[in-house]
Amino acid sequence: MNVLTVSQINTFIKAVFAERQELRNVYISGEISNFKHYYNSGHMYFTLKDDKSQLKAVMFKNDNYRLKFTPENGMKVICFGQVGVYERDGVYQLYCRDMQPDGVGA
């Protein structure tokens, strides 16, 4: 029997995600919910959702300072980035590098 630790399996899953070209440079549309902007670090954490599912997302200070709008809950957006695994929590999420409003007038 091959017994792995939680850390070992999370490290393995992170590596599997990192190898997949399909998870790099993706555009994902959705509605923002649970938006939090931590001004001390500059990072933004939020959830993208549609009518059937949701995806956690993070946008780091180095990327979000270029935004020409202020994201907020309920806003429909298109995010660009890479889907990866936050190893400590064993959670997959979008590492957002760019974001634009979606829809008329965007």
Short mmCIF file of N, CA and C in Angstrom, two decimals:
data_model
loop_
_atom_site.label_atom_id
_atom_site.label_comp_id
_atom_site.label_asym_id
_atom_site.label_seq_id
_atom_site.Cartn_x
_atom_site.Cartn_y
_atom_site.Cartn_z
N MET A 1 0.84 -1.17 0.00
CA MET A 1 0.00 0.00 0.00
C MET A 1 0.90 1.25 0.00
N ASN A 2 0.61 2.16 -0.93
CA ASN A 2 1.36 3.40 -1.05
C ASN A 2 0.57 4.51 -0.35
N VAL A 3 1.05 4.94 0.81
CA VAL A 3 0.37 5.97 1.59
C VAL A 3 1.09 7.30 1.40
N LEU A 4 0.33 8.31 0.98
CA LEU A 4 0.89 9.64 0.77
C LEU A 4 0.41 10.58 1.85
N THR A 5 1.20 11.59 2.12
CA THR A 5 0.75 12.64 3.04
C THR A 5 -0.11 13.63 2.25
N VAL A 6 -0.82 14.46 2.96
CA VAL A 6 -1.62 15.50 2.32
C VAL A 6 -0.70 16.40 1.49
N SER A 7 0.43 16.78 2.05
CA SER A 7 1.38 17.63 1.33
C SER A 7 1.87 16.97 0.04
N GLN A 8 2.15 15.68 0.10
CA GLN A 8 2.63 14.98 -1.09
C GLN A 8 1.58 14.96 -2.19
N ILE A 9 0.33 14.70 -1.85
CA ILE A 9 -0.70 14.65 -2.89
C ILE A 9 -0.97 16.04 -3.45
N ASN A 10 -0.95 17.06 -2.59
CA ASN A 10 -1.16 18.43 -3.09
C ASN A 10 -0.01 18.87 -3.99
N THR A 11 1.21 18.49 -3.65
CA THR A 11 2.36 18.79 -4.50
C THR A 11 2.22 18.10 -5.85
N PHE A 12 1.79 16.85 -5.83
CA PHE A 12 1.60 16.09 -7.07
C PHE A 12 0.52 16.74 -7.95
N ILE A 13 -0.62 17.08 -7.35
CA ILE A 13 -1.71 17.68 -8.11
C ILE A 13 -1.30 19.04 -8.68
N LYS A 14 -0.56 19.82 -7.92
CA LYS A 14 -0.07 21.11 -8.41
C LYS A 14 0.81 20.90 -9.65
N ALA A 15 1.67 19.89 -9.61
CA ALA A 15 2.54 19.59 -10.75
C ALA A 15 1.74 19.16 -11.97
N VAL A 16 0.68 18.38 -11.77
CA VAL A 16 -0.18 17.95 -12.88
C VAL A 16 -0.83 19.17 -13.53
N PHE A 17 -1.36 20.08 -12.72
CA PHE A 17 -1.97 21.31 -13.26
C PHE A 17 -0.94 22.12 -14.04
N ALA A 18 0.26 22.25 -13.50
CA ALA A 18 1.30 23.08 -14.12
C ALA A 18 1.73 22.54 -15.48
N GLU A 19 1.61 21.22 -15.68
CA GLU A 19 2.01 20.60 -16.94
C GLU A 19 1.00 20.82 -18.06
N ARG A 20 -0.23 21.13 -17.73
CA ARG A 20 -1.30 21.20 -18.73
C ARG A 20 -1.32 22.55 -19.45
N GLN A 21 -1.01 22.52 -20.73
CA GLN A 21 -1.03 23.74 -21.55
C GLN A 21 -2.43 24.37 -21.57
N GLU A 22 -3.47 23.54 -21.51
CA GLU A 22 -4.85 24.04 -21.59
C GLU A 22 -5.21 24.94 -20.41
N LEU A 23 -4.45 24.86 -19.33
CA LEU A 23 -4.76 25.64 -18.14
C LEU A 23 -3.96 26.93 -18.06
N ARG A 24 -3.08 27.13 -19.04
CA ARG A 24 -2.29 28.36 -19.11
C ARG A 24 -2.92 29.31 -20.12
N ASN A 25 -2.79 30.58 -19.88
CA ASN A 25 -3.28 31.59 -20.82
C ASN A 25 -4.73 31.35 -21.22
N VAL A 26 -5.59 31.24 -20.22
CA VAL A 26 -7.01 31.02 -20.47
C VAL A 26 -7.80 32.30 -20.20
N TYR A 27 -8.87 32.48 -20.95
CA TYR A 27 -9.83 33.54 -20.71
C TYR A 27 -11.07 32.90 -20.09
N ILE A 28 -11.54 33.47 -19.00
CA ILE A 28 -12.71 32.92 -18.31
C ILE A 28 -13.67 34.06 -18.03
N SER A 29 -14.93 33.87 -18.43
CA SER A 29 -15.94 34.89 -18.15
C SER A 29 -16.78 34.46 -16.96
N GLY A 30 -17.21 35.42 -16.19
CA GLY A 30 -18.05 35.13 -15.05
C GLY A 30 -18.43 36.39 -14.31
N GLU A 31 -19.22 36.20 -13.29
CA GLU A 31 -19.65 37.30 -12.43
C GLU A 31 -18.84 37.27 -11.15
N ILE A 32 -18.39 38.43 -10.71
CA ILE A 32 -17.59 38.53 -9.49
C ILE A 32 -18.49 38.41 -8.26
N SER A 33 -18.05 37.60 -7.31
CA SER A 33 -18.70 37.56 -5.99
C SER A 33 -17.60 37.40 -4.94
N ASN A 34 -17.94 37.64 -3.69
CA ASN A 34 -17.00 37.52 -2.57
C ASN A 34 -15.73 38.34 -2.79
N PHE A 35 -15.86 39.50 -3.42
CA PHE A 35 -14.70 40.32 -3.75
C PHE A 35 -14.09 40.94 -2.49
N LYS A 36 -12.76 40.80 -2.36
CA LYS A 36 -12.03 41.42 -1.26
C LYS A 36 -10.72 41.98 -1.81
N HIS A 37 -10.49 43.25 -1.55
CA HIS A 37 -9.23 43.89 -1.94
C HIS A 37 -8.48 44.21 -0.66
N TYR A 38 -7.37 43.56 -0.45
CA TYR A 38 -6.56 43.79 0.74
C TYR A 38 -5.55 44.88 0.40
N TYR A 39 -5.83 46.07 0.88
CA TYR A 39 -5.02 47.23 0.51
C TYR A 39 -3.59 47.16 1.05
N ASN A 40 -3.38 46.49 2.18
CA ASN A 40 -2.01 46.36 2.71
C ASN A 40 -1.11 45.61 1.74
N SER A 41 -1.61 44.50 1.22
CA SER A 41 -0.82 43.70 0.28
C SER A 41 -1.07 44.13 -1.17
N GLY A 42 -2.24 44.70 -1.42
CA GLY A 42 -2.62 45.07 -2.78
C GLY A 42 -3.31 43.96 -3.54
N HIS A 43 -3.40 42.76 -2.96
CA HIS A 43 -3.97 41.61 -3.66
C HIS A 43 -5.50 41.65 -3.63
N MET A 44 -6.11 41.08 -4.68
CA MET A 44 -7.56 40.95 -4.78
C MET A 44 -7.92 39.48 -4.80
N TYR A 45 -8.89 39.12 -4.00
CA TYR A 45 -9.41 37.75 -3.96
C TYR A 45 -10.89 37.80 -4.28
N PHE A 46 -11.35 36.88 -5.11
CA PHE A 46 -12.75 36.88 -5.50
C PHE A 46 -13.14 35.52 -6.05
N THR A 47 -14.42 35.36 -6.29
CA THR A 47 -14.95 34.16 -6.91
C THR A 47 -15.57 34.57 -8.24
N LEU A 48 -15.31 33.80 -9.28
CA LEU A 48 -16.01 33.96 -10.55
C LEU A 48 -17.10 32.91 -10.59
N LYS A 49 -18.30 33.30 -10.99
CA LYS A 49 -19.38 32.33 -11.03
C LYS A 49 -20.24 32.54 -12.27
N ASP A 50 -20.90 31.45 -12.64
CA ASP A 50 -21.95 31.51 -13.65
C ASP A 50 -23.17 30.82 -13.05
N ASP A 51 -24.14 30.47 -13.87
CA ASP A 51 -25.38 29.90 -13.31
C ASP A 51 -25.22 28.47 -12.82
N LYS A 52 -24.08 27.82 -13.10
CA LYS A 52 -23.91 26.42 -12.71
C LYS A 52 -22.72 26.14 -11.81
N SER A 53 -21.76 27.07 -11.74
CA SER A 53 -20.53 26.74 -11.05
C SER A 53 -19.79 28.00 -10.59
N GLN A 54 -18.71 27.77 -9.85
CA GLN A 54 -17.89 28.89 -9.39
C GLN A 54 -16.42 28.48 -9.36
N LEU A 55 -15.55 29.50 -9.40
CA LEU A 55 -14.11 29.29 -9.41
C LEU A 55 -13.45 30.38 -8.57
N LYS A 56 -12.64 29.99 -7.62
CA LYS A 56 -11.90 30.96 -6.82
C LYS A 56 -10.83 31.60 -7.70
N ALA A 57 -10.51 32.87 -7.37
CA ALA A 57 -9.53 33.59 -8.18
C ALA A 57 -8.75 34.55 -7.29
N VAL A 58 -7.54 34.84 -7.72
CA VAL A 58 -6.69 35.82 -7.05
C VAL A 58 -6.03 36.67 -8.12
N MET A 59 -5.89 37.95 -7.82
CA MET A 59 -5.16 38.86 -8.71
C MET A 59 -4.19 39.63 -7.83
N PHE A 60 -2.91 39.41 -8.06
CA PHE A 60 -1.89 40.01 -7.23
C PHE A 60 -1.65 41.47 -7.60
N LYS A 61 -1.10 42.20 -6.66
CA LYS A 61 -0.84 43.64 -6.79
C LYS A 61 -0.12 43.99 -8.08
N ASN A 62 0.88 43.19 -8.44
CA ASN A 62 1.68 43.47 -9.64
C ASN A 62 0.84 43.46 -10.91
N ASP A 63 -0.31 42.80 -10.88
CA ASP A 63 -1.19 42.74 -12.05
C ASP A 63 -2.36 43.71 -11.94
N ASN A 64 -2.94 43.84 -10.75
CA ASN A 64 -4.17 44.62 -10.66
C ASN A 64 -3.97 46.13 -10.68
N TYR A 65 -2.75 46.61 -10.52
CA TYR A 65 -2.53 48.05 -10.56
C TYR A 65 -2.80 48.62 -11.95
N ARG A 66 -2.78 47.78 -12.98
CA ARG A 66 -3.02 48.23 -14.36
C ARG A 66 -4.50 48.34 -14.71
N LEU A 67 -5.39 47.85 -13.85
CA LEU A 67 -6.82 47.87 -14.17
C LEU A 67 -7.31 49.30 -14.34
N LYS A 68 -8.18 49.49 -15.33
CA LYS A 68 -8.74 50.81 -15.61
C LYS A 68 -10.13 50.97 -15.00
N PHE A 69 -10.52 50.04 -14.14
CA PHE A 69 -11.81 50.08 -13.46
C PHE A 69 -11.65 49.42 -12.11
N THR A 70 -12.64 49.61 -11.25
CA THR A 70 -12.62 48.99 -9.92
C THR A 70 -13.58 47.80 -9.92
N PRO A 71 -13.07 46.59 -9.80
CA PRO A 71 -13.96 45.42 -9.76
C PRO A 71 -14.87 45.48 -8.53
N GLU A 72 -16.06 44.92 -8.67
CA GLU A 72 -16.99 44.87 -7.54
C GLU A 72 -17.94 43.69 -7.71
N ASN A 73 -18.54 43.29 -6.62
CA ASN A 73 -19.49 42.18 -6.63
C ASN A 73 -20.60 42.43 -7.63
N GLY A 74 -20.98 41.38 -8.36
CA GLY A 74 -22.05 41.47 -9.34
C GLY A 74 -21.60 41.88 -10.72
N MET A 75 -20.36 42.33 -10.86
CA MET A 75 -19.84 42.78 -12.15
C MET A 75 -19.49 41.57 -13.01
N LYS A 76 -19.88 41.60 -14.29
CA LYS A 76 -19.50 40.55 -15.22
C LYS A 76 -18.19 40.95 -15.87
N VAL A 77 -17.24 40.01 -15.86
CA VAL A 77 -15.90 40.30 -16.34
C VAL A 77 -15.36 39.13 -17.16
N ILE A 78 -14.30 39.42 -17.89
CA ILE A 78 -13.50 38.39 -18.56
C ILE A 78 -12.12 38.48 -17.94
N CYS A 79 -11.66 37.38 -17.38
CA CYS A 79 -10.35 37.32 -16.74
C CYS A 79 -9.40 36.49 -17.59
N PHE A 80 -8.15 36.88 -17.58
CA PHE A 80 -7.09 36.17 -18.28
C PHE A 80 -6.05 35.72 -17.26
N GLY A 81 -5.64 34.47 -17.37
CA GLY A 81 -4.62 33.99 -16.45
C GLY A 81 -4.35 32.51 -16.59
N GLN A 82 -3.97 31.93 -15.48
CA GLN A 82 -3.60 30.52 -15.43
C GLN A 82 -4.31 29.84 -14.27
N VAL A 83 -4.84 28.66 -14.51
CA VAL A 83 -5.46 27.88 -13.45
C VAL A 83 -4.37 27.04 -12.80
N GLY A 84 -4.27 27.13 -11.49
CA GLY A 84 -3.25 26.39 -10.76
C GLY A 84 -3.77 25.97 -9.40
N VAL A 85 -2.89 25.39 -8.63
CA VAL A 85 -3.25 24.88 -7.31
C VAL A 85 -2.52 25.67 -6.24
N TYR A 86 -3.28 26.15 -5.25
CA TYR A 86 -2.68 26.74 -4.06
C TYR A 86 -2.41 25.57 -3.12
N GLU A 87 -1.17 25.16 -3.11
CA GLU A 87 -0.76 23.90 -2.49
C GLU A 87 -1.11 23.82 -1.00
N ARG A 88 -0.93 24.90 -0.26
CA ARG A 88 -1.17 24.87 1.18
C ARG A 88 -2.59 24.44 1.52
N ASP A 89 -3.58 24.97 0.75
CA ASP A 89 -4.97 24.66 1.04
C ASP A 89 -5.55 23.57 0.16
N GLY A 90 -4.80 23.11 -0.83
CA GLY A 90 -5.31 22.09 -1.73
C GLY A 90 -6.48 22.58 -2.56
N VAL A 91 -6.42 23.84 -2.99
CA VAL A 91 -7.51 24.47 -3.72
C VAL A 91 -7.01 24.89 -5.10
N TYR A 92 -7.79 24.58 -6.13
CA TYR A 92 -7.40 25.11 -7.43
C TYR A 92 -8.11 26.44 -7.65
N GLN A 93 -7.43 27.34 -8.38
CA GLN A 93 -7.95 28.68 -8.56
C GLN A 93 -7.37 29.30 -9.81
N LEU A 94 -7.97 30.40 -10.21
CA LEU A 94 -7.46 31.19 -11.32
C LEU A 94 -6.49 32.22 -10.78
N TYR A 95 -5.27 32.22 -11.32
CA TYR A 95 -4.31 33.27 -11.02
C TYR A 95 -4.49 34.30 -12.14
N CYS A 96 -5.28 35.32 -11.85
CA CYS A 96 -5.70 36.31 -12.84
C CYS A 96 -4.60 37.33 -13.08
N ARG A 97 -4.26 37.52 -14.36
CA ARG A 97 -3.23 38.51 -14.72
C ARG A 97 -3.81 39.74 -15.39
N ASP A 98 -5.05 39.61 -15.89
CA ASP A 98 -5.72 40.76 -16.51
C ASP A 98 -7.22 40.54 -16.40
N MET A 99 -7.96 41.65 -16.40
CA MET A 99 -9.41 41.58 -16.25
C MET A 99 -10.00 42.75 -17.01
N GLN A 100 -11.13 42.48 -17.67
CA GLN A 100 -11.87 43.54 -18.34
C GLN A 100 -13.37 43.33 -18.14
N PRO A 101 -14.13 44.42 -18.12
CA PRO A 101 -15.58 44.28 -18.01
C PRO A 101 -16.12 43.51 -19.21
N ASP A 102 -17.17 42.76 -19.01
CA ASP A 102 -17.80 41.99 -20.08
C ASP A 102 -19.17 42.58 -20.35
N GLY A 103 -19.49 42.74 -21.62
CA GLY A 103 -20.82 43.20 -21.97
C GLY A 103 -20.83 44.52 -22.70
N VAL A 104 -22.04 45.06 -22.89
CA VAL A 104 -22.23 46.29 -23.63
C VAL A 104 -21.52 47.43 -22.92
N GLY A 105 -20.78 48.20 -23.67
CA GLY A 105 -20.06 49.35 -23.11
C GLY A 105 -18.74 49.00 -22.47
N ALA A 106 -18.36 47.75 -22.55
CA ALA A 106 -17.10 47.33 -21.92
C ALA A 106 -15.92 47.94 -22.64
#
